[in-house]
Amino acid sequence: MLSKKMTDALNEQVNREMYSAYLYMAMSAHSESKGLKGFANWFMVQYHEEMSHAMKIYHYIHEQGAEVSLKAIAEPSSDFKSVLDMFEKTLAHEQFITKSINDLVDLAMAEKDHATTIFLQWYVTEQIEEEANDHEIIDKLKMIGDSPHGLFMVDSHLASRKFTPPASEG
Ligand code: OFO
């Protein structure tokens, strides 16, 4: 059973995950418009990941007999100066999400809500991977600087990313 406060906080997180999906969809569209198919693919896979993160919480709220309430999703930024700029914004956003997940864990622990504390562990681990992926790509982009050849290589590499639904979403 979820408290009202926990239910509200989880619903807010559904909204944040949906916004994340929308933001990465905007970045995918921007990449596509620049002819960067690999970057467009990477961000579209990220879009699907975020949707699955939102749905995992959605199902959890229902499983706990609480009510899902959906709020408006904010318009994402479309002002991207470069691929490096997009990944720096991605990292900053993921750091915000990490804090948001940590706040949820703090709340679950304060309420002695063991089920939600355990449920959220998946997100804590996922955020480590998300931030690490962003750091790795930012490092590569800084390494290549303004080299078109380097950009081509990174774009080709990002083209191979595939979406694998999390086990419980499969
Ligand atoms: Fe990008 O992270 Fe969801 O949770």
Short mmCIF file of N, CA and C and ligand atoms in Angstrom, two decimals:
data_model
loop_
_atom_site.label_atom_id
_atom_site.label_comp_id
_atom_site.label_asym_id
_atom_site.label_seq_id
_atom_site.Cartn_x
_atom_site.Cartn_y
_atom_site.Cartn_z
N MET A 1 0.85 -1.21 0.00
CA MET A 1 0.00 0.00 0.00
C MET A 1 0.87 1.25 0.00
N LEU A 2 0.53 2.17 -0.88
CA LEU A 2 1.31 3.41 -0.99
C LEU A 2 0.62 4.53 -0.23
N SER A 3 1.41 5.38 0.41
CA SER A 3 0.82 6.57 1.05
C SER A 3 0.43 7.55 -0.06
N LYS A 4 -0.35 8.52 0.30
CA LYS A 4 -0.75 9.55 -0.68
C LYS A 4 0.50 10.29 -1.16
N LYS A 5 1.38 10.60 -0.20
CA LYS A 5 2.60 11.35 -0.54
C LYS A 5 3.48 10.55 -1.51
N MET A 6 3.62 9.24 -1.24
CA MET A 6 4.43 8.38 -2.10
C MET A 6 3.79 8.25 -3.48
N THR A 7 2.46 8.10 -3.51
CA THR A 7 1.75 7.99 -4.79
C THR A 7 1.96 9.26 -5.61
N ASP A 8 1.83 10.41 -4.98
CA ASP A 8 2.02 11.68 -5.69
C ASP A 8 3.45 11.78 -6.24
N ALA A 9 4.41 11.39 -5.42
CA ALA A 9 5.81 11.49 -5.84
C ALA A 9 6.11 10.53 -7.00
N LEU A 10 5.51 9.34 -6.97
CA LEU A 10 5.73 8.38 -8.07
C LEU A 10 5.04 8.88 -9.34
N ASN A 11 3.87 9.48 -9.19
CA ASN A 11 3.20 10.05 -10.37
C ASN A 11 4.03 11.17 -10.98
N GLU A 12 4.64 11.95 -10.12
CA GLU A 12 5.52 13.03 -10.60
C GLU A 12 6.70 12.42 -11.38
N GLN A 13 7.20 11.29 -10.89
CA GLN A 13 8.33 10.64 -11.58
C GLN A 13 7.89 10.08 -12.94
N VAL A 14 6.67 9.59 -13.03
CA VAL A 14 6.15 9.14 -14.33
C VAL A 14 6.24 10.32 -15.30
N ASN A 15 5.81 11.49 -14.83
CA ASN A 15 5.85 12.68 -15.67
C ASN A 15 7.29 13.04 -16.07
N ARG A 16 8.21 12.92 -15.14
CA ARG A 16 9.62 13.25 -15.45
C ARG A 16 10.20 12.27 -16.47
N GLU A 17 9.83 11.00 -16.36
CA GLU A 17 10.33 10.01 -17.33
C GLU A 17 9.72 10.29 -18.71
N MET A 18 8.45 10.68 -18.72
CA MET A 18 7.80 11.01 -20.00
C MET A 18 8.45 12.25 -20.61
N TYR A 19 8.76 13.23 -19.76
CA TYR A 19 9.46 14.42 -20.27
C TYR A 19 10.83 14.03 -20.83
N SER A 20 11.54 13.12 -20.12
CA SER A 20 12.85 12.67 -20.60
C SER A 20 12.69 12.08 -22.01
N ALA A 21 11.66 11.24 -22.18
CA ALA A 21 11.41 10.62 -23.49
C ALA A 21 11.21 11.71 -24.55
N TYR A 22 10.42 12.70 -24.19
CA TYR A 22 10.10 13.79 -25.12
C TYR A 22 11.36 14.60 -25.48
N LEU A 23 12.19 14.84 -24.46
CA LEU A 23 13.43 15.59 -24.68
C LEU A 23 14.35 14.83 -25.66
N TYR A 24 14.47 13.52 -25.45
CA TYR A 24 15.36 12.73 -26.32
C TYR A 24 14.76 12.57 -27.71
N MET A 25 13.45 12.60 -27.79
CA MET A 25 12.80 12.57 -29.11
C MET A 25 13.14 13.86 -29.86
N ALA A 26 13.15 14.99 -29.14
CA ALA A 26 13.51 16.28 -29.76
C ALA A 26 14.97 16.23 -30.24
N MET A 27 15.83 15.61 -29.45
CA MET A 27 17.24 15.52 -29.84
C MET A 27 17.39 14.57 -31.04
N SER A 28 16.58 13.53 -31.08
CA SER A 28 16.62 12.61 -32.22
C SER A 28 16.18 13.35 -33.48
N ALA A 29 15.11 14.11 -33.37
CA ALA A 29 14.60 14.86 -34.52
C ALA A 29 15.65 15.86 -35.00
N HIS A 30 16.31 16.53 -34.06
CA HIS A 30 17.34 17.52 -34.43
C HIS A 30 18.49 16.81 -35.17
N SER A 31 18.90 15.65 -34.66
CA SER A 31 20.01 14.91 -35.29
C SER A 31 19.61 14.48 -36.70
N GLU A 32 18.38 13.99 -36.82
CA GLU A 32 17.87 13.56 -38.13
C GLU A 32 17.93 14.73 -39.12
N SER A 33 17.54 15.91 -38.66
CA SER A 33 17.52 17.07 -39.56
C SER A 33 18.92 17.48 -39.99
N LYS A 34 19.93 17.05 -39.23
CA LYS A 34 21.32 17.37 -39.59
C LYS A 34 21.96 16.23 -40.37
N GLY A 35 21.19 15.19 -40.67
CA GLY A 35 21.73 14.05 -41.42
C GLY A 35 22.57 13.12 -40.57
N LEU A 36 22.44 13.25 -39.24
CA LEU A 36 23.23 12.40 -38.34
C LEU A 36 22.37 11.22 -37.88
N LYS A 37 22.28 10.22 -38.74
CA LYS A 37 21.38 9.08 -38.51
C LYS A 37 21.76 8.28 -37.27
N GLY A 38 23.05 8.16 -37.00
CA GLY A 38 23.50 7.39 -35.83
C GLY A 38 23.08 8.09 -34.54
N PHE A 39 23.28 9.39 -34.47
CA PHE A 39 22.86 10.15 -33.28
C PHE A 39 21.33 10.07 -33.15
N ALA A 40 20.64 10.20 -34.29
CA ALA A 40 19.17 10.13 -34.27
C ALA A 40 18.73 8.77 -33.71
N ASN A 41 19.43 7.71 -34.11
CA ASN A 41 19.10 6.37 -33.60
C ASN A 41 19.35 6.28 -32.10
N TRP A 42 20.50 6.78 -31.65
CA TRP A 42 20.85 6.70 -30.23
C TRP A 42 19.78 7.39 -29.38
N PHE A 43 19.38 8.59 -29.80
CA PHE A 43 18.38 9.33 -29.01
C PHE A 43 17.00 8.67 -29.11
N MET A 44 16.71 8.04 -30.25
CA MET A 44 15.40 7.37 -30.36
C MET A 44 15.37 6.13 -29.46
N VAL A 45 16.49 5.42 -29.36
CA VAL A 45 16.57 4.29 -28.43
C VAL A 45 16.37 4.83 -27.00
N GLN A 46 16.99 5.97 -26.72
CA GLN A 46 16.86 6.58 -25.39
C GLN A 46 15.41 6.96 -25.11
N TYR A 47 14.73 7.45 -26.14
CA TYR A 47 13.29 7.75 -26.02
C TYR A 47 12.53 6.49 -25.55
N HIS A 48 12.80 5.36 -26.23
CA HIS A 48 12.10 4.11 -25.87
C HIS A 48 12.45 3.68 -24.44
N GLU A 49 13.71 3.86 -24.07
CA GLU A 49 14.12 3.50 -22.70
C GLU A 49 13.32 4.30 -21.68
N GLU A 50 13.23 5.61 -21.94
CA GLU A 50 12.52 6.48 -20.98
C GLU A 50 11.04 6.13 -20.89
N MET A 51 10.45 5.79 -22.04
CA MET A 51 9.04 5.38 -22.01
C MET A 51 8.89 4.12 -21.16
N SER A 52 9.86 3.21 -21.28
CA SER A 52 9.77 1.98 -20.48
C SER A 52 9.97 2.29 -18.99
N HIS A 53 10.81 3.29 -18.69
CA HIS A 53 10.99 3.69 -17.28
C HIS A 53 9.67 4.23 -16.72
N ALA A 54 8.98 5.04 -17.54
CA ALA A 54 7.70 5.61 -17.10
C ALA A 54 6.68 4.50 -16.89
N MET A 55 6.64 3.54 -17.82
CA MET A 55 5.63 2.47 -17.75
C MET A 55 5.86 1.52 -16.57
N LYS A 56 7.13 1.33 -16.24
CA LYS A 56 7.46 0.47 -15.09
C LYS A 56 6.86 1.07 -13.80
N ILE A 57 6.95 2.39 -13.66
CA ILE A 57 6.38 3.04 -12.46
C ILE A 57 4.84 3.01 -12.55
N TYR A 58 4.34 3.25 -13.76
CA TYR A 58 2.89 3.21 -14.00
C TYR A 58 2.31 1.87 -13.52
N HIS A 59 2.94 0.77 -13.94
CA HIS A 59 2.45 -0.56 -13.54
C HIS A 59 2.61 -0.76 -12.03
N TYR A 60 3.71 -0.26 -11.47
CA TYR A 60 3.94 -0.44 -10.03
C TYR A 60 2.85 0.27 -9.22
N ILE A 61 2.48 1.48 -9.62
CA ILE A 61 1.42 2.22 -8.90
C ILE A 61 0.13 1.39 -8.91
N HIS A 62 -0.20 0.83 -10.08
CA HIS A 62 -1.41 -0.01 -10.18
C HIS A 62 -1.29 -1.26 -9.31
N GLU A 63 -0.13 -1.91 -9.39
CA GLU A 63 0.06 -3.14 -8.60
C GLU A 63 -0.17 -2.88 -7.11
N GLN A 64 0.16 -1.65 -6.69
CA GLN A 64 0.00 -1.31 -5.28
C GLN A 64 -1.40 -0.81 -4.96
N GLY A 65 -2.29 -0.88 -5.95
CA GLY A 65 -3.68 -0.49 -5.72
C GLY A 65 -3.88 1.01 -5.63
N ALA A 66 -2.92 1.78 -6.09
CA ALA A 66 -3.06 3.25 -6.04
C ALA A 66 -3.45 3.76 -7.43
N GLU A 67 -3.66 5.06 -7.49
CA GLU A 67 -4.15 5.64 -8.73
C GLU A 67 -3.08 6.40 -9.50
N VAL A 68 -3.02 6.13 -10.80
CA VAL A 68 -2.11 6.87 -11.68
C VAL A 68 -2.80 8.17 -12.05
N SER A 69 -2.08 9.29 -11.95
CA SER A 69 -2.67 10.54 -12.45
C SER A 69 -1.64 11.21 -13.36
N LEU A 70 -2.08 11.46 -14.57
CA LEU A 70 -1.17 11.98 -15.60
C LEU A 70 -1.26 13.50 -15.70
N LYS A 71 -0.09 14.12 -15.77
CA LYS A 71 -0.04 15.59 -15.87
C LYS A 71 0.48 15.98 -17.25
N ALA A 72 0.39 17.25 -17.58
CA ALA A 72 0.91 17.74 -18.87
C ALA A 72 2.41 17.54 -18.95
N ILE A 73 2.88 17.23 -20.14
CA ILE A 73 4.33 17.07 -20.34
C ILE A 73 4.85 18.38 -20.94
N ALA A 74 5.87 18.93 -20.30
CA ALA A 74 6.41 20.23 -20.75
C ALA A 74 7.06 20.12 -22.13
N GLU A 75 7.06 21.24 -22.83
CA GLU A 75 7.70 21.28 -24.15
C GLU A 75 9.22 21.20 -23.97
N PRO A 76 9.86 20.28 -24.71
CA PRO A 76 11.32 20.18 -24.55
C PRO A 76 12.03 21.28 -25.32
N SER A 77 13.26 21.56 -24.93
CA SER A 77 14.06 22.55 -25.65
C SER A 77 14.37 22.01 -27.05
N SER A 78 14.54 22.92 -28.01
CA SER A 78 14.94 22.45 -29.35
C SER A 78 16.15 23.27 -29.79
N ASP A 79 16.73 23.97 -28.81
CA ASP A 79 17.85 24.86 -29.11
C ASP A 79 19.16 24.10 -28.83
N PHE A 80 19.65 23.40 -29.84
CA PHE A 80 20.87 22.61 -29.68
C PHE A 80 21.96 23.16 -30.59
N LYS A 81 23.10 23.48 -30.00
CA LYS A 81 24.17 24.11 -30.78
C LYS A 81 25.05 23.11 -31.50
N SER A 82 25.16 21.91 -30.95
CA SER A 82 26.04 20.89 -31.53
C SER A 82 25.69 19.55 -30.89
N VAL A 83 26.30 18.47 -31.39
CA VAL A 83 26.04 17.17 -30.75
C VAL A 83 26.62 17.15 -29.33
N LEU A 84 27.74 17.84 -29.15
CA LEU A 84 28.32 17.91 -27.80
C LEU A 84 27.35 18.62 -26.86
N ASP A 85 26.75 19.70 -27.33
CA ASP A 85 25.77 20.45 -26.54
C ASP A 85 24.60 19.52 -26.16
N MET A 86 24.14 18.69 -27.10
CA MET A 86 23.03 17.78 -26.79
C MET A 86 23.42 16.79 -25.69
N PHE A 87 24.64 16.27 -25.79
CA PHE A 87 25.04 15.28 -24.78
C PHE A 87 25.34 15.94 -23.43
N GLU A 88 25.80 17.19 -23.46
CA GLU A 88 26.00 17.87 -22.16
C GLU A 88 24.64 18.14 -21.51
N LYS A 89 23.65 18.47 -22.35
CA LYS A 89 22.29 18.69 -21.81
C LYS A 89 21.69 17.37 -21.33
N THR A 90 22.02 16.29 -22.06
CA THR A 90 21.53 14.96 -21.65
C THR A 90 22.11 14.59 -20.29
N LEU A 91 23.41 14.80 -20.12
CA LEU A 91 24.04 14.47 -18.83
C LEU A 91 23.44 15.31 -17.70
N ALA A 92 23.28 16.62 -17.95
CA ALA A 92 22.72 17.49 -16.90
C ALA A 92 21.30 17.02 -16.54
N HIS A 93 20.54 16.61 -17.56
CA HIS A 93 19.18 16.14 -17.29
C HIS A 93 19.21 14.83 -16.49
N GLU A 94 20.10 13.94 -16.86
CA GLU A 94 20.18 12.66 -16.13
C GLU A 94 20.64 12.87 -14.68
N GLN A 95 21.49 13.87 -14.46
CA GLN A 95 21.90 14.16 -13.08
C GLN A 95 20.70 14.65 -12.26
N PHE A 96 19.84 15.42 -12.93
CA PHE A 96 18.60 15.87 -12.28
C PHE A 96 17.71 14.66 -11.96
N ILE A 97 17.62 13.72 -12.91
CA ILE A 97 16.80 12.52 -12.69
C ILE A 97 17.39 11.66 -11.55
N THR A 98 18.70 11.57 -11.51
CA THR A 98 19.34 10.80 -10.43
C THR A 98 18.95 11.39 -9.07
N LYS A 99 18.97 12.72 -8.98
CA LYS A 99 18.60 13.36 -7.72
C LYS A 99 17.13 13.07 -7.39
N SER A 100 16.32 13.12 -8.43
CA SER A 100 14.90 12.87 -8.26
C SER A 100 14.65 11.44 -7.75
N ILE A 101 15.38 10.47 -8.30
CA ILE A 101 15.26 9.07 -7.85
C ILE A 101 15.76 8.95 -6.40
N ASN A 102 16.87 9.60 -6.11
CA ASN A 102 17.40 9.54 -4.74
C ASN A 102 16.41 10.13 -3.74
N ASP A 103 15.73 11.22 -4.14
CA ASP A 103 14.71 11.82 -3.26
C ASP A 103 13.56 10.83 -3.02
N LEU A 104 13.20 10.09 -4.08
CA LEU A 104 12.13 9.10 -3.92
C LEU A 104 12.56 7.99 -2.95
N VAL A 105 13.81 7.56 -3.07
CA VAL A 105 14.32 6.53 -2.16
C VAL A 105 14.30 7.06 -0.72
N ASP A 106 14.74 8.31 -0.54
CA ASP A 106 14.72 8.91 0.81
C ASP A 106 13.30 8.90 1.38
N LEU A 107 12.33 9.25 0.54
CA LEU A 107 10.94 9.29 1.00
C LEU A 107 10.46 7.88 1.36
N ALA A 108 10.75 6.92 0.49
CA ALA A 108 10.32 5.53 0.74
C ALA A 108 10.93 5.01 2.05
N MET A 109 12.20 5.35 2.26
CA MET A 109 12.86 4.89 3.50
C MET A 109 12.27 5.59 4.72
N ALA A 110 12.02 6.89 4.59
CA ALA A 110 11.45 7.64 5.72
C ALA A 110 10.08 7.08 6.09
N GLU A 111 9.36 6.60 5.07
CA GLU A 111 8.01 6.05 5.34
C GLU A 111 8.05 4.57 5.69
N LYS A 112 9.26 4.00 5.74
CA LYS A 112 9.43 2.55 5.97
C LYS A 112 8.62 1.75 4.95
N ASP A 113 8.60 2.25 3.72
CA ASP A 113 7.91 1.58 2.62
C ASP A 113 8.95 0.69 1.93
N HIS A 114 9.08 -0.52 2.44
CA HIS A 114 10.15 -1.41 1.95
C HIS A 114 9.94 -1.82 0.50
N ALA A 115 8.69 -2.05 0.13
CA ALA A 115 8.40 -2.49 -1.25
C ALA A 115 8.88 -1.43 -2.25
N THR A 116 8.56 -0.16 -1.96
CA THR A 116 8.95 0.90 -2.90
C THR A 116 10.46 1.13 -2.86
N THR A 117 11.05 0.97 -1.68
CA THR A 117 12.51 1.11 -1.59
C THR A 117 13.18 0.07 -2.50
N ILE A 118 12.69 -1.16 -2.44
CA ILE A 118 13.27 -2.22 -3.29
C ILE A 118 12.97 -1.95 -4.76
N PHE A 119 11.74 -1.56 -5.06
CA PHE A 119 11.36 -1.26 -6.45
C PHE A 119 12.29 -0.20 -7.05
N LEU A 120 12.62 0.81 -6.25
CA LEU A 120 13.43 1.93 -6.76
C LEU A 120 14.91 1.57 -6.97
N GLN A 121 15.34 0.45 -6.39
CA GLN A 121 16.75 0.08 -6.55
C GLN A 121 17.12 -0.08 -8.03
N TRP A 122 16.18 -0.59 -8.82
CA TRP A 122 16.43 -0.76 -10.26
C TRP A 122 16.80 0.59 -10.90
N TYR A 123 16.10 1.65 -10.46
CA TYR A 123 16.34 2.99 -11.02
C TYR A 123 17.68 3.56 -10.55
N VAL A 124 18.03 3.25 -9.31
CA VAL A 124 19.31 3.74 -8.77
C VAL A 124 20.44 3.17 -9.63
N THR A 125 20.36 1.88 -9.93
CA THR A 125 21.39 1.21 -10.74
C THR A 125 21.37 1.73 -12.17
N GLU A 126 20.18 1.89 -12.70
CA GLU A 126 20.02 2.36 -14.09
C GLU A 126 20.67 3.75 -14.25
N GLN A 127 20.51 4.60 -13.25
CA GLN A 127 21.07 5.96 -13.36
C GLN A 127 22.60 5.95 -13.42
N ILE A 128 23.22 4.98 -12.76
CA ILE A 128 24.69 4.90 -12.83
C ILE A 128 25.09 4.66 -14.28
N GLU A 129 24.36 3.71 -14.93
CA GLU A 129 24.66 3.37 -16.33
C GLU A 129 24.36 4.56 -17.25
N GLU A 130 23.24 5.22 -17.02
CA GLU A 130 22.86 6.34 -17.90
C GLU A 130 23.92 7.44 -17.86
N GLU A 131 24.34 7.81 -16.65
CA GLU A 131 25.34 8.88 -16.55
C GLU A 131 26.67 8.43 -17.14
N ALA A 132 27.04 7.17 -16.92
CA ALA A 132 28.32 6.66 -17.45
C ALA A 132 28.31 6.70 -18.98
N ASN A 133 27.18 6.29 -19.59
CA ASN A 133 27.07 6.33 -21.06
C ASN A 133 27.27 7.75 -21.59
N ASP A 134 26.65 8.70 -20.91
CA ASP A 134 26.75 10.10 -21.37
C ASP A 134 28.18 10.61 -21.23
N HIS A 135 28.81 10.29 -20.11
CA HIS A 135 30.21 10.72 -19.91
C HIS A 135 31.10 10.16 -21.02
N GLU A 136 30.88 8.90 -21.35
CA GLU A 136 31.72 8.24 -22.36
C GLU A 136 31.58 8.94 -23.72
N ILE A 137 30.35 9.25 -24.09
CA ILE A 137 30.13 9.89 -25.41
C ILE A 137 30.67 11.33 -25.38
N ILE A 138 30.48 12.03 -24.28
CA ILE A 138 31.01 13.40 -24.17
C ILE A 138 32.54 13.37 -24.33
N ASP A 139 33.18 12.41 -23.69
CA ASP A 139 34.65 12.30 -23.81
C ASP A 139 35.07 12.08 -25.26
N LYS A 140 34.34 11.21 -25.95
CA LYS A 140 34.65 10.94 -27.36
C LYS A 140 34.48 12.22 -28.19
N LEU A 141 33.38 12.92 -27.96
CA LEU A 141 33.10 14.12 -28.76
C LEU A 141 34.13 15.21 -28.49
N LYS A 142 34.61 15.29 -27.27
CA LYS A 142 35.64 16.29 -26.95
C LYS A 142 36.95 15.89 -27.63
N MET A 143 37.18 14.60 -27.70
CA MET A 143 38.41 14.09 -28.31
C MET A 143 38.46 14.42 -29.80
N ILE A 144 37.33 14.29 -30.49
CA ILE A 144 37.34 14.51 -31.95
C ILE A 144 37.29 16.00 -32.31
N GLY A 145 36.85 16.84 -31.38
CA GLY A 145 36.81 18.28 -31.63
C GLY A 145 35.98 18.59 -32.86
N ASP A 146 36.56 19.33 -33.83
CA ASP A 146 35.81 19.74 -35.03
C ASP A 146 36.00 18.80 -36.21
N SER A 147 36.60 17.64 -35.98
CA SER A 147 36.91 16.74 -37.10
C SER A 147 35.65 16.09 -37.70
N PRO A 148 35.34 16.37 -39.00
CA PRO A 148 34.17 15.74 -39.64
C PRO A 148 34.34 14.22 -39.71
N HIS A 149 35.58 13.78 -39.90
CA HIS A 149 35.83 12.34 -39.95
C HIS A 149 35.49 11.69 -38.60
N GLY A 150 35.93 12.37 -37.53
CA GLY A 150 35.63 11.87 -36.18
C GLY A 150 34.13 11.81 -35.94
N LEU A 151 33.43 12.85 -36.38
CA LEU A 151 31.97 12.90 -36.20
C LEU A 151 31.31 11.74 -36.95
N PHE A 152 31.82 11.48 -38.15
CA PHE A 152 31.30 10.37 -38.96
C PHE A 152 31.49 9.04 -38.22
N MET A 153 32.67 8.88 -37.62
CA MET A 153 32.98 7.64 -36.89
C MET A 153 32.04 7.45 -35.69
N VAL A 154 31.86 8.53 -34.92
CA VAL A 154 30.98 8.43 -33.73
C VAL A 154 29.54 8.17 -34.19
N ASP A 155 29.12 8.85 -35.27
CA ASP A 155 27.76 8.65 -35.78
C ASP A 155 27.55 7.18 -36.18
N SER A 156 28.54 6.60 -36.84
CA SER A 156 28.43 5.19 -37.26
C SER A 156 28.34 4.29 -36.03
N HIS A 157 29.13 4.61 -35.02
CA HIS A 157 29.12 3.81 -33.79
C HIS A 157 27.74 3.87 -33.12
N LEU A 158 27.16 5.06 -33.04
CA LEU A 158 25.88 5.23 -32.34
C LEU A 158 24.72 4.59 -33.11
N ALA A 159 24.95 4.36 -34.40
CA ALA A 159 23.91 3.75 -35.25
C ALA A 159 23.62 2.31 -34.83
N SER A 160 24.55 1.68 -34.11
CA SER A 160 24.37 0.26 -33.78
C SER A 160 23.58 0.04 -32.48
N ARG A 161 23.26 1.11 -31.77
CA ARG A 161 22.54 0.93 -30.50
C ARG A 161 21.12 0.40 -30.75
N LYS A 162 20.73 -0.58 -29.94
CA LYS A 162 19.38 -1.15 -30.09
C LYS A 162 18.64 -1.09 -28.77
N PHE A 163 17.33 -0.95 -28.86
CA PHE A 163 16.51 -0.92 -27.65
C PHE A 163 16.19 -2.34 -27.18
N THR A 164 16.50 -2.61 -25.92
CA THR A 164 16.12 -3.90 -25.32
C THR A 164 15.20 -3.58 -24.15
N PRO A 165 13.94 -3.97 -24.21
CA PRO A 165 13.03 -3.64 -23.10
C PRO A 165 13.50 -4.28 -21.80
N PRO A 166 13.36 -3.57 -20.67
CA PRO A 166 13.70 -4.17 -19.37
C PRO A 166 12.87 -5.43 -19.18
N ALA A 167 13.41 -6.43 -18.43
CA ALA A 167 12.76 -7.74 -18.28
C ALA A 167 11.26 -7.63 -17.96
N SER A 168 10.89 -6.76 -17.00
CA SER A 168 9.49 -6.71 -16.59
C SER A 168 8.59 -6.05 -17.63
N GLU A 169 9.20 -5.41 -18.62
CA GLU A 169 8.41 -4.74 -19.66
C GLU A 169 8.28 -5.61 -20.90
N GLY A 170 9.11 -6.68 -20.97
CA GLY A 170 9.19 -7.47 -22.18
C GLY A 170 7.87 -8.12 -22.49
FE1 OFO B 1 17.20 8.55 -18.35
O1 OFO B 1 16.48 7.83 -16.88
FE2 OFO B 1 14.85 7.29 -16.83
O2 OFO B 1 14.99 6.80 -15.10
#
